[in-house]
Amino acid sequence: MSAPLRTGARFVTLEGGEGAGKSTVLAALRGAFEDAGIDAVYTREPGGTPLAEQIRGLMLDTHHEPAAPETELLLAFAARAQHVRATIAPALARGRWVISDRFTDASYAYQGAGRGLDLHFIAELERRVVGLRPALTLLLDVPVDVGLARARGRGAADRIESERNDFFERVRHAYRERAAAEPERFAVIDAGQPAEAVAQQAVARLRALIARTPAAGAQA
Ligand SMILES: Nc1ncnc2c1ncn2[C@@H]1O[C@H](COP(=O)(O)OP(=O)(O)OP(=O)(O)O)[C@@H](O)[C@H]1O
Ligand SMILES: [Mg+2]
């Protein structure tokens, strides 16, 4: 057996379907950190390092043949392995806050529920390859058609955005189930509300976490 997952006390992730508003909320969280005088690291998945960003390009490119589900899963975890080791863990070790636009929950939702891959295999990859989970995950929950309309308003669809609606329904359902199973880690936000209301609720959750997290260096 591999070691259990460590929780990063200053590690926060954003999850949700296409066009849920993750990038919009990330900008609001950045504002909240800056107001608090906290110099956080802002990152995203797939990606977050030069190598992992190249893997992201492979995953989203529509010019080559479709990736097999297993290929997509392993590319996601290859990128995440690098992201954790090169970006997230070193920053957390220095006492910095890290906010990631998507993380491992996305693999359970997209490659697990969406592509139908074995959740136990994903859990094993999470333990062996990632080993880390966030203290807080903000799940932006929005009906699939609302999110897709927002995302598609931005231009050409990438590989994932070109999926069918039932794929995204499975993704949404999986995210909600994960949130229900881990209520102490997840905060579910109704992302169908106006962007200002969504941002305000996300910032309130972040501030509550900051308030209950000991200052860097104050822990044993
Ligand atoms: N609550 C909201 N209400 C209406 N429009 C919104 C809301 N939040 C974001 N938007 C708009 O919807 C679009 C998608 O938002 P955003 O890029 O933040 O979503 P995302 O979750 O990051 O999408 P992706 O999964 O594609 O990265 C943007 O044009 C954004 O301005
Ligand atoms: Mg985004």
Short mmCIF file of N, CA, C and O in Angstrom, two decimals, residues 69-172:
data_model
loop_
_atom_site.label_atom_id
_atom_site.label_comp_id
_atom_site.label_asym_id
_atom_site.label_seq_id
_atom_site.Cartn_x
_atom_site.Cartn_y
_atom_site.Cartn_z
N PRO A 69 -9.31 6.61 -23.81
CA PRO A 69 -9.53 7.08 -22.44
C PRO A 69 -8.33 6.85 -21.52
O PRO A 69 -7.96 7.72 -20.73
N GLU A 70 -7.70 5.68 -21.68
CA GLU A 70 -6.54 5.37 -20.82
C GLU A 70 -5.38 6.32 -21.10
O GLU A 70 -4.62 6.69 -20.21
N THR A 71 -5.22 6.68 -22.38
CA THR A 71 -4.16 7.63 -22.75
C THR A 71 -4.43 8.98 -22.09
O THR A 71 -3.53 9.60 -21.51
N GLU A 72 -5.69 9.42 -22.18
CA GLU A 72 -6.06 10.71 -21.60
C GLU A 72 -5.81 10.71 -20.08
O GLU A 72 -5.27 11.68 -19.52
N LEU A 73 -6.20 9.60 -19.44
CA LEU A 73 -6.01 9.51 -17.98
C LEU A 73 -4.53 9.62 -17.62
O LEU A 73 -4.16 10.36 -16.70
N LEU A 74 -3.70 8.87 -18.34
CA LEU A 74 -2.28 8.86 -17.98
C LEU A 74 -1.59 10.17 -18.34
O LEU A 74 -0.68 10.61 -17.64
N LEU A 75 -2.05 10.81 -19.41
CA LEU A 75 -1.52 12.15 -19.71
C LEU A 75 -1.88 13.12 -18.59
O LEU A 75 -1.06 13.93 -18.15
N ALA A 76 -3.13 13.04 -18.11
CA ALA A 76 -3.57 13.93 -17.02
C ALA A 76 -2.71 13.71 -15.78
O ALA A 76 -2.26 14.67 -15.13
N PHE A 77 -2.44 12.44 -15.47
CA PHE A 77 -1.64 12.17 -14.27
C PHE A 77 -0.15 12.44 -14.50
O PHE A 77 0.55 12.80 -13.56
N ALA A 78 0.30 12.29 -15.74
CA ALA A 78 1.70 12.65 -16.03
C ALA A 78 1.89 14.15 -15.80
O ALA A 78 2.85 14.59 -15.16
N ALA A 79 0.94 14.93 -16.30
CA ALA A 79 1.02 16.38 -16.11
C ALA A 79 0.93 16.72 -14.62
O ALA A 79 1.66 17.58 -14.10
N ARG A 80 0.02 16.03 -13.92
CA ARG A 80 -0.19 16.33 -12.49
C ARG A 80 1.02 15.93 -11.66
O ARG A 80 1.38 16.63 -10.70
N ALA A 81 1.67 14.83 -12.00
CA ALA A 81 2.87 14.40 -11.27
C ALA A 81 3.92 15.51 -11.31
O ALA A 81 4.57 15.83 -10.31
N GLN A 82 4.07 16.08 -12.50
CA GLN A 82 5.05 17.14 -12.68
C GLN A 82 4.61 18.42 -11.96
O GLN A 82 5.42 19.09 -11.32
N HIS A 83 3.33 18.72 -12.08
CA HIS A 83 2.78 19.93 -11.46
C HIS A 83 2.98 19.91 -9.94
O HIS A 83 3.41 20.90 -9.32
N VAL A 84 2.68 18.76 -9.33
CA VAL A 84 2.83 18.64 -7.88
C VAL A 84 4.29 18.81 -7.48
O VAL A 84 4.62 19.58 -6.57
N ARG A 85 5.17 18.11 -8.20
CA ARG A 85 6.59 18.10 -7.78
C ARG A 85 7.32 19.40 -8.09
O ARG A 85 8.19 19.83 -7.34
N ALA A 86 6.97 20.01 -9.22
CA ALA A 86 7.74 21.19 -9.65
C ALA A 86 7.15 22.50 -9.17
O ALA A 86 7.86 23.49 -9.02
N THR A 87 5.83 22.52 -8.94
CA THR A 87 5.18 23.79 -8.62
C THR A 87 4.50 23.77 -7.25
O THR A 87 4.79 24.60 -6.38
N ILE A 88 3.56 22.85 -7.06
CA ILE A 88 2.69 22.93 -5.88
C ILE A 88 3.43 22.59 -4.58
O ILE A 88 3.44 23.40 -3.64
N ALA A 89 4.04 21.42 -4.53
CA ALA A 89 4.67 20.99 -3.28
C ALA A 89 5.79 21.93 -2.84
O ALA A 89 5.86 22.30 -1.65
N PRO A 90 6.66 22.37 -3.76
CA PRO A 90 7.72 23.31 -3.32
C PRO A 90 7.14 24.61 -2.75
O PRO A 90 7.66 25.15 -1.77
N ALA A 91 6.06 25.12 -3.36
CA ALA A 91 5.45 26.36 -2.86
C ALA A 91 4.84 26.14 -1.48
O ALA A 91 5.04 26.94 -0.55
N LEU A 92 4.11 25.04 -1.32
CA LEU A 92 3.50 24.74 0.00
C LEU A 92 4.59 24.56 1.06
O LEU A 92 4.43 25.02 2.19
N ALA A 93 5.69 23.93 0.66
CA ALA A 93 6.78 23.70 1.62
C ALA A 93 7.39 25.01 2.11
O ALA A 93 7.91 25.09 3.22
N ARG A 94 7.30 26.04 1.26
CA ARG A 94 7.80 27.36 1.68
C ARG A 94 6.74 28.16 2.41
O ARG A 94 6.95 29.35 2.69
N GLY A 95 5.57 27.56 2.67
CA GLY A 95 4.52 28.25 3.43
C GLY A 95 3.63 29.13 2.58
O GLY A 95 2.83 29.91 3.11
N ARG A 96 3.73 28.99 1.26
CA ARG A 96 2.89 29.82 0.39
C ARG A 96 1.52 29.17 0.16
O ARG A 96 1.36 27.96 0.27
N TRP A 97 0.53 30.01 -0.15
CA TRP A 97 -0.78 29.52 -0.57
C TRP A 97 -0.70 29.18 -2.05
O TRP A 97 -0.01 29.87 -2.81
N VAL A 98 -1.41 28.13 -2.44
CA VAL A 98 -1.47 27.72 -3.84
C VAL A 98 -2.93 27.54 -4.23
O VAL A 98 -3.68 26.85 -3.53
N ILE A 99 -3.33 28.16 -5.34
CA ILE A 99 -4.69 28.00 -5.86
C ILE A 99 -4.59 27.37 -7.24
O ILE A 99 -3.93 27.94 -8.12
N SER A 100 -5.22 26.24 -7.43
CA SER A 100 -5.18 25.59 -8.75
C SER A 100 -6.57 25.54 -9.37
O SER A 100 -7.53 25.10 -8.73
N ASP A 101 -6.65 25.98 -10.62
CA ASP A 101 -7.85 25.87 -11.44
C ASP A 101 -7.87 24.42 -11.94
O ASP A 101 -7.16 24.09 -12.87
N ARG A 102 -8.61 23.56 -11.26
CA ARG A 102 -8.72 22.10 -11.43
C ARG A 102 -7.53 21.37 -10.78
O ARG A 102 -6.42 21.88 -10.73
N PHE A 103 -7.85 20.12 -10.34
CA PHE A 103 -6.83 19.22 -9.79
C PHE A 103 -7.38 17.80 -9.89
O PHE A 103 -8.18 17.53 -10.80
N THR A 104 -7.01 16.92 -8.97
CA THR A 104 -7.33 15.49 -9.15
C THR A 104 -8.83 15.21 -9.25
O THR A 104 -9.23 14.26 -9.93
N ASP A 105 -9.67 15.98 -8.56
CA ASP A 105 -11.11 15.74 -8.67
C ASP A 105 -11.55 15.72 -10.13
O ASP A 105 -12.48 15.00 -10.50
N ALA A 106 -10.88 16.52 -10.96
CA ALA A 106 -11.26 16.57 -12.38
C ALA A 106 -11.03 15.22 -13.07
O ALA A 106 -11.77 14.86 -13.98
N SER A 107 -10.02 14.47 -12.64
CA SER A 107 -9.80 13.16 -13.26
C SER A 107 -10.88 12.17 -12.87
O SER A 107 -11.30 11.34 -13.69
N TYR A 108 -11.34 12.24 -11.62
CA TYR A 108 -12.47 11.38 -11.23
C TYR A 108 -13.71 11.75 -12.05
O TYR A 108 -14.48 10.87 -12.46
N ALA A 109 -13.92 13.05 -12.26
CA ALA A 109 -15.13 13.48 -12.96
C ALA A 109 -15.03 13.23 -14.47
O ALA A 109 -15.94 12.64 -15.06
N TYR A 110 -13.92 13.65 -15.08
CA TYR A 110 -13.81 13.57 -16.55
C TYR A 110 -13.38 12.19 -17.04
O TYR A 110 -14.01 11.62 -17.93
N GLN A 111 -12.26 11.68 -16.49
CA GLN A 111 -11.80 10.38 -17.00
C GLN A 111 -12.54 9.22 -16.31
O GLN A 111 -12.72 8.18 -16.91
N GLY A 112 -12.97 9.43 -15.07
CA GLY A 112 -13.74 8.40 -14.37
C GLY A 112 -15.19 8.38 -14.86
O GLY A 112 -15.59 7.53 -15.65
N ALA A 113 -15.98 9.34 -14.41
CA ALA A 113 -17.40 9.35 -14.78
C ALA A 113 -17.59 9.63 -16.27
O ALA A 113 -18.41 8.98 -16.93
N GLY A 114 -16.85 10.59 -16.80
CA GLY A 114 -17.04 10.97 -18.21
C GLY A 114 -16.64 9.86 -19.16
O GLY A 114 -17.41 9.45 -20.03
N ARG A 115 -15.42 9.32 -19.00
CA ARG A 115 -14.90 8.31 -19.94
C ARG A 115 -15.15 6.89 -19.47
O ARG A 115 -14.80 5.94 -20.18
N GLY A 116 -15.65 6.72 -18.25
CA GLY A 116 -16.00 5.39 -17.77
C GLY A 116 -14.83 4.57 -17.27
O GLY A 116 -14.90 3.34 -17.21
N LEU A 117 -13.73 5.21 -16.88
CA LEU A 117 -12.57 4.45 -16.37
C LEU A 117 -12.76 4.11 -14.89
O LEU A 117 -13.49 4.77 -14.16
N ASP A 118 -12.04 3.07 -14.47
CA ASP A 118 -12.17 2.50 -13.13
C ASP A 118 -11.74 3.51 -12.04
O ASP A 118 -10.58 3.95 -12.02
N LEU A 119 -12.66 3.81 -11.13
CA LEU A 119 -12.37 4.80 -10.09
C LEU A 119 -11.31 4.31 -9.11
O LEU A 119 -10.57 5.11 -8.53
N HIS A 120 -11.23 2.98 -8.94
CA HIS A 120 -10.19 2.45 -8.03
C HIS A 120 -8.80 2.66 -8.61
O HIS A 120 -7.84 2.91 -7.89
N PHE A 121 -8.71 2.52 -9.94
CA PHE A 121 -7.43 2.76 -10.60
C PHE A 121 -7.04 4.23 -10.45
O PHE A 121 -5.88 4.56 -10.16
N ILE A 122 -8.02 5.13 -10.60
CA ILE A 122 -7.75 6.56 -10.45
C ILE A 122 -7.30 6.85 -9.01
O ILE A 122 -6.35 7.60 -8.78
N ALA A 123 -7.97 6.20 -8.06
CA ALA A 123 -7.59 6.42 -6.65
C ALA A 123 -6.17 5.94 -6.38
O ALA A 123 -5.42 6.55 -5.61
N GLU A 124 -5.80 4.83 -7.04
CA GLU A 124 -4.44 4.31 -6.86
C GLU A 124 -3.41 5.27 -7.47
O GLU A 124 -2.36 5.55 -6.87
N LEU A 125 -3.74 5.81 -8.64
CA LEU A 125 -2.86 6.81 -9.24
C LEU A 125 -2.76 8.04 -8.33
O LEU A 125 -1.68 8.60 -8.14
N GLU A 126 -3.88 8.44 -7.76
CA GLU A 126 -3.87 9.60 -6.87
C GLU A 126 -2.92 9.35 -5.69
O GLU A 126 -2.10 10.21 -5.35
N ARG A 127 -3.01 8.16 -5.09
CA ARG A 127 -2.14 7.87 -3.94
C ARG A 127 -0.68 7.79 -4.35
O ARG A 127 0.20 8.32 -3.68
N ARG A 128 -0.41 7.12 -5.46
CA ARG A 128 1.00 6.87 -5.83
C ARG A 128 1.67 8.05 -6.53
O ARG A 128 2.87 8.25 -6.41
N VAL A 129 0.88 8.78 -7.30
CA VAL A 129 1.48 9.80 -8.19
C VAL A 129 1.31 11.21 -7.64
O VAL A 129 2.13 12.07 -7.87
N VAL A 130 0.21 11.43 -6.89
CA VAL A 130 -0.11 12.78 -6.43
C VAL A 130 0.20 12.92 -4.93
O VAL A 130 0.98 13.77 -4.52
N GLY A 131 -0.46 12.11 -4.11
CA GLY A 131 -0.15 12.06 -2.67
C GLY A 131 -0.62 13.27 -1.89
O GLY A 131 -0.33 13.40 -0.70
N LEU A 132 -1.33 14.17 -2.55
CA LEU A 132 -1.65 15.45 -1.93
C LEU A 132 -3.10 15.82 -2.27
O LEU A 132 -3.53 15.61 -3.41
N ARG A 133 -3.80 16.36 -1.27
CA ARG A 133 -5.14 16.88 -1.59
C ARG A 133 -5.30 18.26 -1.00
O ARG A 133 -4.58 18.64 -0.06
N PRO A 134 -6.23 19.04 -1.56
CA PRO A 134 -6.41 20.41 -1.07
C PRO A 134 -7.16 20.45 0.27
O PRO A 134 -7.89 19.52 0.62
N ALA A 135 -6.98 21.56 1.00
CA ALA A 135 -7.76 21.79 2.22
C ALA A 135 -9.16 22.25 1.86
O ALA A 135 -10.11 22.02 2.61
N LEU A 136 -9.29 22.93 0.73
CA LEU A 136 -10.58 23.47 0.31
C LEU A 136 -10.72 23.30 -1.20
O LEU A 136 -9.81 23.66 -1.95
N THR A 137 -11.87 22.77 -1.61
CA THR A 137 -12.19 22.70 -3.04
C THR A 137 -13.50 23.42 -3.27
O THR A 137 -14.53 23.07 -2.68
N LEU A 138 -13.45 24.45 -4.09
CA LEU A 138 -14.65 25.21 -4.44
C LEU A 138 -15.22 24.57 -5.70
O LEU A 138 -14.58 24.61 -6.75
N LEU A 139 -16.40 23.97 -5.57
CA LEU A 139 -17.06 23.37 -6.73
C LEU A 139 -18.09 24.35 -7.26
O LEU A 139 -19.08 24.66 -6.58
N LEU A 140 -17.85 24.82 -8.47
CA LEU A 140 -18.79 25.73 -9.13
C LEU A 140 -19.76 24.88 -9.91
O LEU A 140 -19.41 24.26 -10.92
N ASP A 141 -20.98 24.82 -9.41
CA ASP A 141 -21.97 23.91 -9.98
C ASP A 141 -22.98 24.69 -10.81
O ASP A 141 -23.62 25.61 -10.30
N VAL A 142 -23.12 24.28 -12.07
CA VAL A 142 -24.03 25.00 -12.98
C VAL A 142 -24.64 23.98 -13.94
O VAL A 142 -23.97 22.99 -14.29
N PRO A 143 -25.89 24.16 -14.35
CA PRO A 143 -26.45 23.24 -15.34
C PRO A 143 -25.55 23.20 -16.58
O PRO A 143 -24.98 24.22 -17.00
N VAL A 144 -25.45 22.00 -17.17
CA VAL A 144 -24.53 21.78 -18.29
C VAL A 144 -24.77 22.76 -19.43
O VAL A 144 -23.82 23.35 -19.97
N ASP A 145 -26.04 22.97 -19.79
CA ASP A 145 -26.30 23.84 -20.96
C ASP A 145 -25.89 25.29 -20.69
O ASP A 145 -25.40 25.97 -21.59
N VAL A 146 -26.04 25.72 -19.44
CA VAL A 146 -25.65 27.09 -19.10
C VAL A 146 -24.12 27.24 -19.22
O VAL A 146 -23.62 28.19 -19.84
N GLY A 147 -23.39 26.29 -18.65
CA GLY A 147 -21.92 26.35 -18.70
C GLY A 147 -21.41 26.27 -20.13
O GLY A 147 -20.51 27.02 -20.53
N LEU A 148 -21.97 25.34 -20.91
CA LEU A 148 -21.49 25.18 -22.29
C LEU A 148 -21.78 26.42 -23.12
O LEU A 148 -20.95 26.83 -23.94
N ALA A 149 -22.92 27.04 -22.90
CA ALA A 149 -23.24 28.27 -23.65
C ALA A 149 -22.21 29.35 -23.32
O ALA A 149 -21.74 30.06 -24.22
N ARG A 150 -21.82 29.44 -22.05
CA ARG A 150 -20.79 30.42 -21.67
C ARG A 150 -19.46 30.08 -22.33
O ARG A 150 -18.80 30.94 -22.91
N ALA A 151 -19.05 28.80 -22.23
CA ALA A 151 -17.73 28.40 -22.75
C ALA A 151 -17.69 28.55 -24.26
O ALA A 151 -16.69 29.00 -24.82
N ARG A 152 -18.77 28.19 -24.93
CA ARG A 152 -18.76 28.22 -26.40
C ARG A 152 -18.83 29.64 -26.93
O ARG A 152 -18.47 29.89 -28.07
N GLY A 153 -19.27 30.56 -26.07
CA GLY A 153 -19.26 31.97 -26.46
C GLY A 153 -17.86 32.50 -26.69
O GLY A 153 -17.67 33.57 -27.25
N ARG A 154 -16.84 31.70 -26.26
CA ARG A 154 -15.46 32.18 -26.35
C ARG A 154 -14.76 31.81 -27.65
O ARG A 154 -13.64 32.21 -27.88
N GLY A 155 -15.36 30.92 -28.47
CA GLY A 155 -14.70 30.59 -29.74
C GLY A 155 -14.61 29.10 -29.96
O GLY A 155 -15.39 28.34 -29.39
N ALA A 156 -13.64 28.65 -30.78
CA ALA A 156 -13.54 27.25 -31.21
C ALA A 156 -13.43 26.32 -30.00
O ALA A 156 -12.74 26.62 -29.03
N ALA A 157 -14.13 25.18 -30.09
CA ALA A 157 -14.12 24.21 -29.00
C ALA A 157 -12.84 23.38 -29.04
O ALA A 157 -12.36 23.02 -30.11
N ASP A 158 -12.26 23.07 -27.86
CA ASP A 158 -11.12 22.17 -27.82
C ASP A 158 -11.64 20.73 -27.76
O ASP A 158 -12.83 20.47 -27.86
N ARG A 159 -10.71 19.79 -27.59
CA ARG A 159 -11.07 18.37 -27.61
C ARG A 159 -12.17 18.04 -26.59
O ARG A 159 -13.13 17.36 -26.90
N ILE A 160 -12.03 18.51 -25.38
CA ILE A 160 -13.00 18.17 -24.34
C ILE A 160 -14.33 18.90 -24.57
O ILE A 160 -15.41 18.32 -24.44
N GLU A 161 -14.23 20.16 -24.94
CA GLU A 161 -15.45 20.96 -25.14
C GLU A 161 -16.32 20.41 -26.27
O GLU A 161 -17.50 20.75 -26.36
N SER A 162 -15.74 19.57 -27.15
CA SER A 162 -16.49 19.02 -28.26
C SER A 162 -17.29 17.77 -27.88
O SER A 162 -17.95 17.17 -28.72
N GLU A 163 -17.22 17.35 -26.61
CA GLU A 163 -17.95 16.16 -26.18
C GLU A 163 -19.45 16.39 -26.20
O GLU A 163 -19.93 17.51 -26.24
N ARG A 164 -20.20 15.27 -26.09
CA ARG A 164 -21.67 15.36 -26.10
C ARG A 164 -22.19 15.74 -24.71
O ARG A 164 -21.51 15.56 -23.71
N ASN A 165 -23.46 16.18 -24.69
CA ASN A 165 -24.03 16.65 -23.43
C ASN A 165 -24.09 15.58 -22.34
O ASN A 165 -23.91 15.89 -21.16
N ASP A 166 -24.34 14.31 -22.72
CA ASP A 166 -24.44 13.28 -21.67
C ASP A 166 -23.10 13.09 -20.97
O ASP A 166 -23.05 12.78 -19.77
N PHE A 167 -22.00 13.31 -21.69
CA PHE A 167 -20.67 13.27 -21.07
C PHE A 167 -20.61 14.33 -19.96
O PHE A 167 -20.21 14.04 -18.82
N PHE A 168 -21.03 15.53 -20.27
CA PHE A 168 -20.95 16.62 -19.28
C PHE A 168 -21.94 16.42 -18.13
O PHE A 168 -21.66 16.84 -17.00
N GLU A 169 -23.07 15.77 -18.41
CA GLU A 169 -24.01 15.45 -17.33
C GLU A 169 -23.37 14.47 -16.34
O GLU A 169 -23.51 14.61 -15.13
N ARG A 170 -22.64 13.49 -16.86
CA ARG A 170 -21.95 12.54 -15.97
C ARG A 170 -20.87 13.26 -15.17
O ARG A 170 -20.67 12.98 -13.98
N VAL A 171 -20.16 14.17 -15.81
CA VAL A 171 -19.12 14.94 -15.11
C VAL A 171 -19.74 15.74 -13.97
O VAL A 171 -19.25 15.72 -12.83
N ARG A 172 -20.84 16.43 -14.26
CA ARG A 172 -21.48 17.25 -13.23
C ARG A 172 -21.94 16.39 -12.05
O ARG A 172 -21.71 16.73 -10.89
#
